[in-house]
Each structure stands twice: as C-alpha cells, then as structure tokens.
XYZ file of C-alpha atoms in Angstrom:
705
model
C 23.951 63.321 -1.035
C 23.180 62.891 -4.703
C 20.204 60.607 -4.173
C 16.430 61.051 -4.467
C 14.678 63.345 -1.984
C 13.739 62.012 1.435
C 10.160 60.967 0.645
C 11.012 59.045 -2.575
C 14.020 57.557 -0.773
C 11.735 56.385 2.009
C 9.487 54.906 -0.637
C 12.451 52.991 -2.069
C 13.307 51.699 1.409
C 9.698 50.581 1.924
C 9.669 48.964 -1.505
C 12.876 47.119 -0.744
C 11.642 46.071 2.697
C 8.443 44.704 1.142
C 10.389 42.843 -1.550
C 12.758 41.399 1.046
C 9.843 40.334 3.230
C 8.405 38.464 0.231
C 11.769 36.985 -0.841
C 11.693 33.200 -0.534
C 15.208 32.519 -1.775
C 18.620 34.151 -2.010
C 18.244 35.376 -5.600
C 15.016 37.212 -4.794
C 16.726 39.019 -1.902
C 19.838 39.777 -3.972
C 17.705 41.198 -6.793
C 15.837 43.581 -4.473
C 19.003 44.894 -2.794
C 21.079 45.317 -5.946
C 18.283 47.185 -7.710
C 17.928 49.599 -4.786
C 21.701 50.076 -4.494
C 21.935 50.885 -8.175
C 18.949 53.240 -8.203
C 19.788 55.171 -5.022
C 23.595 55.247 -4.768
C 24.233 55.404 -8.531
C 26.804 52.631 -8.274
C 29.052 51.522 -11.090
C 28.827 47.976 -9.790
C 27.005 46.471 -6.857
C 27.321 42.958 -5.527
C 26.533 40.567 -2.713
C 28.928 37.776 -1.765
C 27.787 35.124 0.726
C 29.955 33.124 3.086
C 30.095 29.499 1.907
C 29.395 26.484 4.115
C 33.080 26.115 5.016
C 33.216 29.683 6.340
C 36.365 30.427 4.323
C 35.128 31.881 1.030
C 32.880 34.772 -0.048
C 30.938 33.636 -3.118
C 29.280 36.246 -5.410
C 25.538 35.893 -6.032
C 23.729 36.628 -9.304
C 20.404 38.540 -9.320
C 17.325 37.112 -10.961
C 16.252 40.000 -13.247
C 17.796 40.593 -16.683
C 17.787 44.374 -16.202
C 20.408 43.874 -13.494
C 22.784 42.110 -15.855
C 26.356 42.823 -14.830
C 25.505 43.441 -11.179
C 26.402 40.811 -8.635
C 29.182 39.391 -10.821
C 32.633 38.900 -9.436
C 35.201 36.381 -8.300
C 35.139 34.316 -5.104
C 37.112 36.008 -2.340
C 38.971 33.975 0.325
C 38.133 35.227 3.798
C 41.820 35.481 4.696
C 42.760 37.528 1.608
C 44.016 41.127 1.613
C 40.868 42.578 0.068
C 38.287 45.133 1.273
C 35.459 42.585 1.192
C 37.413 40.063 3.261
C 38.361 42.749 5.803
C 34.731 43.865 6.156
C 33.733 40.228 6.749
C 36.543 39.540 9.238
C 36.058 42.715 11.270
C 32.294 42.958 10.781
C 32.757 46.676 10.175
C 32.162 48.743 7.024
C 35.222 49.392 4.849
C 35.160 52.662 2.853
C 37.875 53.452 0.301
C 37.790 56.990 -1.091
C 40.135 56.543 -4.064
C 42.527 54.148 -5.788
C 45.472 55.411 -3.770
C 43.778 54.410 -0.523
C 43.026 50.960 -1.973
C 46.690 50.470 -2.846
C 47.924 51.854 0.491
C 45.694 49.634 2.628
C 45.737 46.417 0.642
C 48.766 46.638 -1.663
C 49.468 44.665 -4.837
C 48.379 41.081 -5.191
C 51.065 38.499 -4.262
C 52.380 36.265 -7.021
C 52.146 36.573 -10.795
C 49.030 37.680 -12.650
C 46.262 40.127 -11.736
C 44.827 39.882 -8.218
C 41.355 40.365 -6.849
C 41.873 44.096 -6.255
C 43.292 44.543 -9.767
C 40.083 43.096 -11.206
C 37.976 45.941 -9.753
C 40.398 48.553 -11.093
C 39.852 47.143 -14.557
C 36.165 48.046 -14.214
C 37.052 51.741 -14.075
C 35.923 52.235 -10.468
C 37.484 54.930 -8.263
C 35.981 54.379 -4.794
C 34.286 51.600 -2.895
C 32.189 50.723 0.156
C 31.854 47.263 1.719
C 29.248 46.490 4.385
C 29.216 43.230 6.369
C 25.915 41.362 6.348
C 25.283 40.175 9.916
C 22.021 38.607 11.104
C 21.572 37.678 14.751
C 25.356 37.693 15.344
C 25.950 35.418 12.346
C 28.069 36.627 9.424
C 26.081 36.054 6.245
C 28.274 37.805 3.679
C 29.284 41.219 2.353
C 27.387 43.928 0.414
C 29.741 45.726 -1.991
C 29.297 49.081 -3.771
C 31.697 50.210 -6.508
C 31.558 53.846 -7.624
C 32.888 55.599 -10.732
C 33.544 58.731 -8.651
C 36.076 59.332 -5.927
C 35.053 59.951 -2.331
C 33.041 56.759 -1.628
C 29.768 57.375 0.298
C 28.910 60.548 2.211
C 27.365 60.465 5.696
C 23.738 60.245 4.504
C 24.594 57.570 1.975
C 26.324 55.570 4.697
C 23.160 55.606 6.823
C 21.170 54.403 3.830
C 23.730 51.699 2.980
C 23.831 50.462 6.579
C 20.022 50.250 6.675
C 19.982 48.394 3.372
C 22.680 46.000 4.601
C 20.716 45.261 7.771
C 17.535 44.517 5.822
C 19.506 42.405 3.353
C 21.191 40.323 6.074
C 17.858 39.469 7.721
C 16.284 38.505 4.381
C 19.264 36.325 3.421
C 19.228 34.612 6.811
C 15.500 33.932 6.401
C 16.166 32.517 2.911
C 18.858 30.263 4.393
C 16.478 28.985 7.064
C 13.803 28.352 4.413
C 16.370 26.454 2.323
C 17.332 24.330 5.340
C 13.656 23.697 6.054
C 13.127 22.564 2.453
C 16.201 20.344 2.696
C 14.871 18.802 5.914
C 11.480 18.267 4.280
C 13.146 16.576 1.299
C 15.202 14.413 3.612
C 12.189 13.155 5.536
C 10.075 12.835 2.403
C 12.781 10.473 1.188
C 12.499 8.590 4.469
C 8.756 8.300 3.931
C 9.336 6.864 0.461
C 12.028 4.485 1.650
C 9.938 3.264 4.566
C 12.932 2.090 6.612
C 13.806 2.598 10.238
C 17.541 3.328 9.887
C 18.538 6.540 8.101
C 21.883 8.028 7.081
C 23.163 11.102 5.279
C 26.263 11.489 3.100
C 27.996 14.296 1.238
C 30.222 14.336 -1.840
C 33.844 13.896 -0.847
C 33.014 13.158 2.811
C 31.197 9.843 2.775
C 28.741 8.997 5.540
C 28.075 12.071 7.717
C 25.703 10.663 10.340
C 25.523 7.870 12.871
C 23.710 4.677 11.832
C 22.350 3.077 15.006
C 20.994 0.097 13.102
C 24.317 -0.587 11.391
C 26.188 -0.203 14.685
C 23.798 -2.590 16.447
C 24.175 -5.091 13.622
C 27.962 -4.974 13.291
C 29.166 -3.687 16.665
C 31.057 -0.830 14.976
C 30.422 2.365 16.959
C 31.645 4.901 14.369
C 30.589 4.278 10.770
C 31.153 7.783 9.409
C 33.327 8.518 6.405
C 34.308 5.175 4.817
C 34.558 3.156 8.055
C 31.355 1.289 7.183
C 33.091 -0.333 4.196
C 35.127 -2.574 6.520
C 31.949 -4.499 7.385
C 30.848 -5.138 3.771
C 31.542 -8.512 2.174
C 34.609 -8.172 -0.134
C 32.646 -9.537 -3.089
C 29.828 -7.002 -2.617
C 31.829 -3.827 -1.938
C 32.894 -3.122 -5.582
C 29.273 -3.449 -6.752
C 28.031 -1.187 -3.954
C 30.589 1.523 -4.734
C 29.967 1.348 -8.489
C 26.199 1.619 -7.946
C 26.728 4.617 -5.691
C 29.115 6.326 -8.125
C 26.644 5.802 -10.960
C 23.937 7.513 -8.916
C 26.321 10.461 -8.490
C 26.906 10.745 -12.233
C 23.238 10.328 -13.131
C 21.801 12.146 -10.076
C 19.560 9.164 -9.502
C 18.644 6.892 -6.598
C 20.929 3.987 -5.778
C 19.345 0.723 -4.618
C 21.267 -2.436 -3.810
C 21.607 -5.375 -1.459
C 24.811 -6.257 0.307
C 26.165 -8.739 2.824
C 27.296 -7.235 6.110
C 29.414 -8.863 8.801
C 27.106 -8.949 11.845
C 27.740 -10.012 15.408
C 26.194 -13.409 14.662
C 27.452 -13.868 11.094
C 26.724 -12.413 7.670
C 23.459 -10.539 7.317
C 21.741 -9.314 4.143
C 20.942 -5.624 4.078
C 18.845 -3.712 1.553
C 20.000 -0.113 1.047
C 18.750 2.954 -0.780
C 20.563 6.279 -1.256
C 18.689 9.218 -2.788
C 20.393 12.470 -3.841
C 19.007 15.724 -2.409
C 19.393 18.410 -5.093
C 20.025 22.064 -4.354
C 17.033 22.863 -6.582
C 14.523 19.987 -6.642
C 12.923 21.446 -9.788
C 16.213 21.389 -11.726
C 17.598 17.864 -12.352
C 20.930 19.395 -13.384
C 21.535 21.225 -10.079
C 24.344 20.039 -7.828
C 23.879 17.380 -5.147
C 23.834 18.821 -1.624
C 23.826 15.475 0.173
C 22.345 11.998 0.038
C 19.638 10.662 2.289
C 19.604 6.928 2.614
C 18.078 4.070 4.540
C 19.199 0.599 5.561
C 17.032 -2.450 6.179
C 18.131 -5.851 7.495
C 16.051 -8.255 5.407
C 17.575 -11.496 6.666
C 15.101 -14.210 7.639
C 12.109 -11.933 7.540
C 9.417 -13.780 5.687
C 6.984 -10.895 5.880
C 9.438 -8.064 5.325
C 7.641 -6.664 2.283
C 4.282 -6.458 4.002
C 5.747 -4.841 7.085
C 7.790 -2.346 5.068
C 4.715 -1.382 3.071
C 2.808 -0.821 6.308
C 5.506 1.368 7.814
C 5.946 3.125 4.477
C 2.256 3.946 4.297
C 2.216 5.148 7.910
C 5.323 7.313 7.438
C 3.957 8.828 4.233
C 0.605 9.545 5.870
C 2.250 11.092 8.922
C 4.537 13.174 6.697
C 1.563 15.042 5.236
C -0.533 15.168 8.419
C -0.694 18.718 9.738
C -3.262 18.371 12.536
C -3.741 16.055 15.481
C -6.947 14.476 14.054
C -5.090 13.731 10.798
C -2.365 11.921 12.758
C -4.997 9.869 14.593
C -6.674 8.908 11.310
C -3.342 7.952 9.713
C -2.410 5.714 12.653
C -5.755 3.933 12.874
C -5.899 3.309 9.121
C -2.340 1.949 9.163
C -3.426 -0.494 11.879
C -6.056 -1.950 9.577
C -3.714 -1.923 6.580
C -1.259 -3.968 8.651
C -3.754 -6.809 9.112
C -5.681 -5.850 12.259
C -9.470 -5.738 12.340
C -9.503 -3.065 15.035
C -7.157 -0.308 16.090
C -7.628 1.461 19.407
C -5.627 4.387 20.721
C -5.917 5.216 24.425
C -4.035 8.479 24.778
C -3.476 11.136 27.422
C -4.229 14.384 25.604
C -3.765 16.739 28.555
C -1.171 17.284 31.245
C -2.630 14.936 33.843
C -2.347 11.194 34.355
C -6.117 10.626 34.165
C -8.851 11.535 31.760
C -7.685 9.461 28.792
C -9.222 9.734 25.330
C -9.945 6.584 23.348
C -10.046 6.593 19.520
C -11.225 3.420 17.739
C -11.491 2.303 14.100
C -13.055 -1.007 13.011
C -12.530 -2.931 9.782
C -15.946 -1.859 8.504
C -14.898 1.797 8.770
C -16.778 2.563 11.980
C -14.922 5.290 13.865
C -15.600 6.338 17.463
C -14.034 8.643 20.051
C -14.796 8.843 23.738
C -13.492 9.391 27.238
C -11.766 6.622 29.196
C -12.362 7.971 32.681
C -11.879 4.754 34.653
C -8.281 4.041 33.533
C -5.008 5.896 34.035
C -1.617 5.904 32.352
C -0.335 3.706 35.159
C -3.083 1.173 34.359
C -2.121 1.113 30.673
C 1.555 0.736 31.528
C 0.848 -2.166 33.843
C -0.830 -3.983 30.930
C 1.517 -3.104 28.059
C 4.812 -3.085 29.969
C 7.952 -2.175 28.029
C 7.670 -4.809 25.306
C 3.907 -5.045 24.903
C 1.354 -7.685 25.823
C 0.132 -10.290 23.288
C -2.835 -12.217 24.732
C -4.384 -15.026 22.673
C -7.906 -16.381 23.152
C -9.861 -16.709 26.391
C -6.819 -17.953 28.315
C -4.835 -14.861 27.343
C -7.669 -12.563 28.369
C -8.020 -14.356 31.718
C -4.329 -13.640 32.434
C -4.813 -9.888 32.025
C -5.476 -7.566 35.000
C -9.121 -7.635 36.045
C -9.741 -3.945 35.299
C -9.161 -4.420 31.539
C -10.728 -7.869 30.989
C -14.215 -6.507 30.158
C -12.809 -4.630 27.140
C -11.238 -7.775 25.671
C -14.225 -9.984 26.508
C -16.394 -7.546 24.522
C -13.887 -7.761 21.650
C -14.057 -11.591 21.698
C -17.804 -11.390 21.257
C -17.136 -9.420 18.021
C -14.842 -12.183 16.701
C -11.382 -11.042 17.767
C -9.107 -13.864 18.929
C -5.679 -12.264 19.559
C -4.331 -8.866 20.402
C -1.241 -6.712 20.655
C -1.246 -4.120 23.443
C 1.687 -1.802 22.700
C 3.170 0.949 24.884
C 3.198 4.462 23.446
C 6.189 6.178 25.000
C 8.205 9.046 23.567
C 11.720 9.844 24.730
C 10.363 12.160 27.414
C 6.921 10.988 28.473
C 4.236 8.332 28.480
C 1.371 8.852 26.050
C -0.840 5.775 26.446
C -1.269 2.468 24.627
C -2.165 1.147 21.158
C -4.253 -2.013 20.962
C -4.555 -4.027 17.742
C -7.204 -6.726 17.447
C -6.776 -9.752 15.113
C -9.001 -12.599 14.055
C -6.209 -15.207 13.775
C -5.428 -17.237 16.873
C -1.671 -17.638 16.363
C 1.022 -16.420 18.735
C 3.045 -13.411 17.723
C 6.620 -14.517 17.114
C 9.608 -12.475 18.242
C 10.114 -10.762 14.881
C 6.378 -9.971 14.771
C 6.672 -8.298 18.149
C 9.719 -6.324 17.055
C 7.802 -5.038 14.067
C 4.773 -4.090 16.172
C 6.964 -2.291 18.712
C 8.689 -0.370 15.908
C 5.253 0.559 14.600
C 4.243 1.748 18.081
C 7.418 3.814 18.449
C 6.683 5.548 15.190
C 3.114 6.218 16.326
C 4.295 7.547 19.690
C 6.775 9.887 18.036
C 4.109 11.293 15.715
C 1.569 11.748 18.513
C 4.170 13.390 20.743
C 5.262 15.834 18.033
C 1.704 16.766 17.134
C 0.631 17.218 20.756
C 3.634 19.485 21.360
C 2.798 21.393 18.181
C -0.765 21.815 19.396
C 0.577 23.158 22.693
C 2.707 25.630 20.730
C -0.363 26.686 18.770
C -2.242 27.119 22.035
C 0.657 29.237 23.305
C 0.460 31.351 20.146
C -3.239 31.792 20.763
C -2.566 32.909 24.331
C 0.099 35.289 23.024
C -2.368 36.632 20.484
C -4.916 37.248 23.208
C -2.313 38.927 25.439
C -1.084 41.210 22.666
C -4.425 41.901 21.037
C -5.136 45.604 21.536
C -7.912 46.491 23.916
C -10.656 48.969 23.060
C -9.590 52.506 22.303
C -9.976 54.683 25.407
C -12.920 57.088 25.313
C -11.907 60.715 24.789
C -14.601 63.344 25.250
C -13.468 65.505 22.339
C -12.561 62.712 19.879
C -14.382 60.106 17.780
C -12.197 57.059 17.014
C -12.231 53.756 15.146
C -9.580 51.112 14.460
C -9.264 48.023 12.230
C -6.387 45.534 12.672
C -5.888 42.403 10.548
C -2.926 40.006 10.722
C -1.357 38.473 7.631
C -2.633 35.172 6.267
C -1.831 32.062 8.289
C -0.666 33.722 11.526
C -2.416 34.427 14.809
C -0.370 37.464 15.824
C 1.323 40.267 13.957
C 3.696 43.186 14.268
C 1.358 46.182 13.708
C -0.373 48.155 16.412
C -2.274 51.418 16.734
C -3.480 53.108 19.873
C -4.360 56.336 21.631
C -2.595 57.154 24.909
C -4.455 59.755 27.033
C -2.131 62.452 28.385
C -2.692 65.266 30.836
C -3.723 68.721 29.676
C -6.460 67.601 27.233
C -3.958 65.791 24.987
C -3.601 62.316 23.520
C -0.670 60.518 21.929
C -1.610 58.986 18.574
C 0.630 55.997 17.740
C 0.858 53.532 14.869
C 3.851 51.188 14.641
C 4.957 48.437 12.278
C 7.523 45.705 13.031
C 8.938 44.091 9.908
C 8.023 40.420 9.694
C 5.109 38.397 10.966
C 4.104 35.846 13.565
C 5.163 35.440 17.182
C 8.580 37.087 16.780
C 7.148 40.279 15.265
C 4.353 40.309 17.830
C 6.792 39.968 20.727
C 8.894 42.878 19.454
C 5.700 44.856 18.888
C 4.665 44.305 22.501
C 8.048 45.503 23.755
C 8.068 48.661 21.618
C 4.421 49.436 22.424
C 5.250 49.353 26.136
C 8.296 51.562 25.569
C 6.200 54.141 23.674
C 3.591 54.267 26.436
C 6.271 54.703 29.120
C 8.189 57.381 27.240
C 4.997 59.280 26.362
C 3.974 59.473 29.992
C 7.432 60.816 30.977
C 7.787 63.394 28.153
C 5.203 63.134 25.353
C 6.981 65.421 22.869
C 7.713 63.496 19.602
C 11.430 64.300 19.757
C 11.751 62.903 23.280
C 9.773 59.742 22.519
C 11.602 58.861 19.275
C 15.000 59.599 20.800
C 14.114 57.376 23.714
C 13.129 54.534 21.377
C 16.437 54.913 19.496
C 18.361 54.718 22.764
C 16.531 51.584 23.919
C 16.987 49.930 20.493
C 20.724 50.608 20.459
C 21.129 49.381 24.028
C 19.232 46.196 23.245
C 21.319 45.467 20.158
C 18.307 44.107 18.242
C 18.134 44.123 14.465
C 14.366 44.224 14.036
C 13.149 46.952 11.662
C 10.485 49.101 13.369
C 8.728 52.149 11.889
C 6.445 54.440 13.899
C 4.133 57.392 13.402
C 3.850 59.349 16.648
C 1.838 62.499 17.272
C 0.521 64.534 20.183
C -2.976 65.889 19.472
C -4.419 68.696 21.596
C -8.086 69.328 22.195
C -7.824 72.624 20.278
C -6.573 70.750 17.181
C -2.854 71.420 17.532
C -0.858 68.418 16.318
C 2.856 67.775 16.926
C 3.842 64.837 14.717
C 7.019 62.978 13.757
C 7.842 59.721 12.012
C 10.473 57.021 12.343
C 10.403 55.844 8.741
C 6.606 55.522 8.645
C 4.053 56.565 6.040
C 2.383 59.992 6.387
C -1.197 60.265 7.722
C -4.266 61.543 5.914
C -6.328 64.539 6.985
C -9.267 66.515 5.610
C -7.999 69.788 7.122
C -7.871 72.283 4.195
C -9.052 69.502 1.874
C -8.105 65.801 1.774
C -4.318 65.381 1.624
C -1.322 63.746 3.263
C 0.255 65.655 6.136
C 3.855 66.635 5.443
C 5.296 64.798 8.463
C 9.140 64.610 8.365
C 9.789 60.967 7.379
C 12.823 60.196 9.589
C 14.533 56.806 9.670
C 13.353 53.568 11.334
C 13.906 53.131 15.066
C 17.496 52.470 16.074
C 19.030 53.014 12.630
C 20.896 56.122 13.793
C 21.880 59.345 12.064
C 18.574 61.145 12.756
C 18.560 63.705 15.620
C 14.722 63.568 15.664
C 14.470 67.372 15.705
C 12.144 67.598 12.675
C 8.575 67.772 14.018
C 5.446 68.900 12.183
C 3.514 71.543 14.138
C 0.062 72.125 12.622
C -3.378 73.120 13.903
C -6.298 71.071 12.591
C -9.649 72.782 12.251
C -12.597 71.623 14.405
C -14.204 68.529 12.881
C -11.035 67.522 11.002
C -10.302 63.843 10.469
C -6.892 62.170 10.892
C -6.162 58.678 9.491
C -2.922 56.733 10.112
C -2.207 53.313 8.614
C 0.456 50.630 8.095
C 1.999 49.864 4.709
C -0.001 46.628 4.486
C -3.005 48.772 3.491
C -1.331 50.285 0.452
C 1.440 47.970 -0.755
C 1.173 44.384 -2.011
C 3.107 42.176 -4.395
C 0.884 43.395 -7.204
C 0.565 47.063 -6.135
C 3.483 49.441 -5.617
C 3.703 51.804 -2.660
C 3.270 54.891 -4.864
C 0.174 53.478 -6.552
C -1.291 52.373 -3.242
C -0.853 55.798 -1.621
C -2.570 57.452 -4.568
C -5.493 54.997 -4.414
C -5.981 55.483 -0.665
C -6.050 59.272 -1.074
C -8.640 58.976 -3.856
C -10.888 56.738 -1.733
C -10.444 59.110 1.212
C -11.670 62.066 -0.857
C -15.087 60.486 -1.209
C -15.611 59.815 2.485
C -13.411 62.394 4.252
C -16.403 64.056 5.942
C -17.763 60.791 7.339
C -17.269 59.376 10.813
C -14.061 57.472 11.700
C -15.799 54.088 11.408
C -17.145 54.927 7.949
C -13.734 56.195 6.783
C -11.646 53.309 8.150
C -14.009 50.521 7.094
C -14.323 51.911 3.569
C -10.539 52.242 3.118
C -9.958 48.666 4.304
C -12.763 47.312 2.127
C -11.589 49.156 -1.001
C -7.868 48.397 -0.571
C -7.976 44.905 0.967
C -11.430 43.513 0.236
C -14.324 42.284 2.369
C -12.823 38.785 2.893
C -9.080 39.492 3.100
C -6.216 37.050 2.780
C -3.429 39.591 3.112
C 0.329 39.128 2.735
C 1.079 41.713 5.430
C -0.539 43.039 8.583
C -3.098 45.806 7.955
C -3.812 48.363 10.679
C -5.807 51.591 10.234
C -6.696 54.150 12.935
C -9.173 56.987 12.290
C -9.861 60.027 14.479
C -12.165 63.051 14.216
C -12.099 66.163 16.361
C -15.520 66.892 17.826
C-alpha cells in the first residue's frame, strides 16, 4: 500500500474525523474527504456525488478550498445508467475497476451518438477506479469516487481505508442534510412568525401548493387544494393578478403580498395572502428557491383585524425565540397585555398530576407574581372554561360562575376589572389549564372576538405543551447523564489514579469514558474509549460499548480477545458509529499488554517521558485488523501512565500533530508528580481553567506504587 505509514495514516483519519465532526454543511464535509482521499490514496481525481431529492440522479459536489480545484467536478449521473457510480449506488456495494478493459467489459460503450459518461473519465487519463456507496442509517446518501492514474485500483489495505472514509463521510453528509432541513424548518416558521397568520401553506417551483390548507378548505369546502386546484375558488377577475404577482416574486426572489376574492360557502370572501421564498442559502440572494412558505388570512368583516394580527404576530415572534419555559410564560403574559387586557393569568399543570397547579400573573403596571394553586384542579378549570371559554361581565357574570372560583373574580372587580375571558388551554393530547384575561371595559365579547381569543389560547397551549415536553426531554437527558456518569475509580492497593472528564459545550452527556476494571491475579484493565459525536446518541453508544468491554475483560482480559469481541459485536449489531479504544492489561509487577482500536497512544515516564509505541489498529467494527499486534512492555516501579481522548489535543485551531507535541512537552515538566497533578495540569494547559470545548475531553492518569 503506497500510502503514509500507519501512525501518520491514523493521524489523517483522526484529522478527517475531527473535520467531519465540525462540518456544518455539505461543502465542508466534501472538502475534508476529498483532501484526505487525494493525500492518502494519491488519486488522479476524487469526487462525491449526492443523490438528489428525486432519488434518480447523482449530482457532483464541489469542495470549498481552492487548493482542491479540479476535485469533485464531474457530470450528473442518472441512477439507472450503465456507469460504475450508478451501480455502486444501486447495489450499495463498492465497485472496483482495475483497468480500462474491465470498465469496457462491464459497462460497455455509451448508447447513442456523442461521448458518454464513461468516455468522459477516460479523457482524464485515468486507468483504474473505485466507487464506494455512501450509506447512513440505511439511507443512500451518494457515492464516493476515486480515479487513479495507475492500473490495479485499490489494494486490500487501501480498500479498508476507503471504506472507513466512506462511512465517516456518509454520516457527516447525513448530519449536514439534517442541519439543512432544520434550518429550512426554522426559516419556514420564522416566516410564519413574521406573517402572523393562522393558516400556512408551502409551495415548490413547478409543483404548486404542496400542503393542505385547513383554513382554505373550511372557507371554500374544497378538501384538496394542492397543485393548482385552489385556483378554481379564486374570483376570475383576481386570478390573473394573483398569478402575475406570484410569478414576479419568483423572478425577483421577493415576497408576494396580495388580496383576492375567494368563493366561500356563504358567498365571496376577501382573503389576504403572503408568499415568501425560502432560499437554499439565506445569505445569498441569488441562490435558488427551495420552496415558498405562505399564509392566508380571511379579512372579511373583521373591524379589528389589524390589531388582532399584530397581537398574534407579536406572540408568535416572541414564542419563536423563546428557548426556556419561563421565557414562554413571559411572552404569553406580555402578549395578553399587548392585546388590550389589564391582567393575564395562567393557571397551568406543570407536573404529571391533575392537582398542584401553578399560577403565573402579570398586571398592567408590570407586577409579576407566581404561586401555587393548591385548592383547584384541572377538572375545576375545565368546568369553568368549557370548550369555547367563559366570558363573564360585571357582578352578574361573576355570580353565574361556580362558587369555588367567585372569590378570585370578586377580588379582581375590587381592582377595577369589569369583564373577563376564561380560555381553555388544551393541546392535541392533554389538558394544560386555563388562561384568564381581565378587561376594564364592560362590553360583551362578540363571536368574532371569542374566535380570536380562542385562537390566541390555542397558540398559547401549543407553545406551553411543546416547552413542557422539551423540559421533560431535558430532564430525561439529565437522568441519562447521571446514569452514564462514571463512578469513582476503584481503589487498587498498588496503583494511584486520577481522572478528569468534561463533555463538549452545550451537552449534558458525551461519548468518552475512561475506567479501571479490577481483574484477578493482581491485574487491572485500563480502558479509554471515544465515540464519535456528542450528546445522548454518543452517550448511549458509549454505555453499550463500556458494558461490552467490562464483560469481555472478565471473560478473557487479553487485548486481542477483547478487541476481537468488540469487532464481532459491532458487526452483528450493524451500527455505523465510529468508536476508538485504548485497552491495556496492567500487572502489579509493571507488565503492560496494550492494544488500540484506532486510538491515540498513551504517555509514560518509563525510560523518560515519551509515547508508548502501541500498535494503532483500526476503529471498532471497521474490519481488516486481526488484532494480533499487542505491545508487551514492563514499566519500572513508580512509572506513570496517562491515556486521553483526542479532545485534549485536537481543536479547530490546533492540529492533532501539534497537540500531541504540546501534551508531551507539558508532561515532561510534571512526569514525576502524582496522577492528580499530572492530569489536572495537562487539562489546564491544553483546555484552560474554564473550558468551553468543542469535543469531549477525558484524561486518565495512573502511577505504579
């Protein structure tokens, strides 16, 4: 294999993994993979083609960096074409072509006149090729293509490397796709917040309306409005203006706003509409339109439509940026006052039971209070609000209310309130409580007023429900963090130990772990593992692998047996998570048997501070490594051993090579200290005293007594 030696190659894999973990879009991921493919496999060309939204075409992707000019270029390839890339995508298996004759024999000349797709690669002077399907969680993402100036394609070692690179690439591209969809969803609902309407639709170029419009259907009686079916309900005089306005927004990539007459069940109604283009790149006005997000509003006979729309708009915008439950409460109560009330009161069940309600209140003078409402239940609130709300006016209205709530309204009358709206807060799945608005005018709420207030309450209920569920998820993550948080290191009579573990910024749980597993015969297993990624997913995988290591070590602690066992379990499970592990068996007399599954080497002060020459191996489950290479060394009494995850040494600003050199230099100055002194100093020097790290950082230090 004419590639760099194993250690530098491992460094390249770690570099690529780190770059892919930091990649936030497709071009970042493509750049990292193409650079590594070029540097390691010495390719003539290297490219990534992604499956388009129709699932019928492989579209080549350009890298971001200028020094990769020429890589990633190519022509779109139909999935049903007789080409190596299409076959790799269809079969989800690598396609290796050793020479031009094999290309011609398997795929033949292009049909029809003119050069075909396969002819275009021959013109580049290539003589062999390798195509690897990019599959993430059983979903075909695209194809990774290597073109070589030599014959023979890839040898066995190069194939292992290419398969590993393809697996990392597929996961990064899938994550980039999910991030793109999340951004698109955020843009869509930001548009909704700006529009402030209750009926929303989406549309795509060439397809027309692509979503249901419940409001339109309720207004017109037409069940299916998708495509161009909605046009049948538009007044003939208004339709040309509507279409021209929409087409102009397409040309100019601008919002379209118009009013139109719509044939309703009770006659013609006037509807205000807005359609806003969602761009593929919101920062580039020239990028193509992915879809439109629009809203519809029936403005017929609504004297206070502007005021109500502004209120809902303000509430939606405030809820769109609220990230915590208290922020949602504040946004709702302030919107109550902005809508004309002098008091807003939320009585909400914030636990799982039907009792123990919390009450949150905001007055017009800005006074805010929160307390317990122990003498009422959800059933009590429902009996007052009903399905359509209660709207008492004056003393007579209060007297008609159930006796158990009259004292609250009598106290409000003493403060000057004369009418109220008691609105049910119900999500699609559960009851949440009630929202009470107090007013100082004595007029009855008309039917359209009540409709508006109920719409307001539905929006409030939806926001409260989502945030309470999110809080429950956060609580679950906290429980998971507690369950997976490593316990204290077990005491070992002949060892001194210390460990530091920090998760990456913004997450409760991570994918690193380090531990000591006591074995019989005055031995311990020393383990440090790293699951690529962060958050609950990485932590869950970490917990599974940690349990597997413990079980395998107790059955047969030899490094070869443990790593082979992990490979077998990973292949049987079919997972695609990247896991690296350092595993060693340390004897009381200092003998160390150590092996690595793609992990960084440990430090020791035996015979002077240096890295132990542990065979690097490949990550768990990758395949191609018999796990027979094991370091057998005897550490002198008093020697220190330090193992760590790559988060200690590698960041976006610091390369792996630089980080390893810096850690070794810091270790030289403290190598004779205790494990706590060594570990704490390395973390402080490499990460800082108040870390906000991009990756999990785990360091384990040992010293023979």
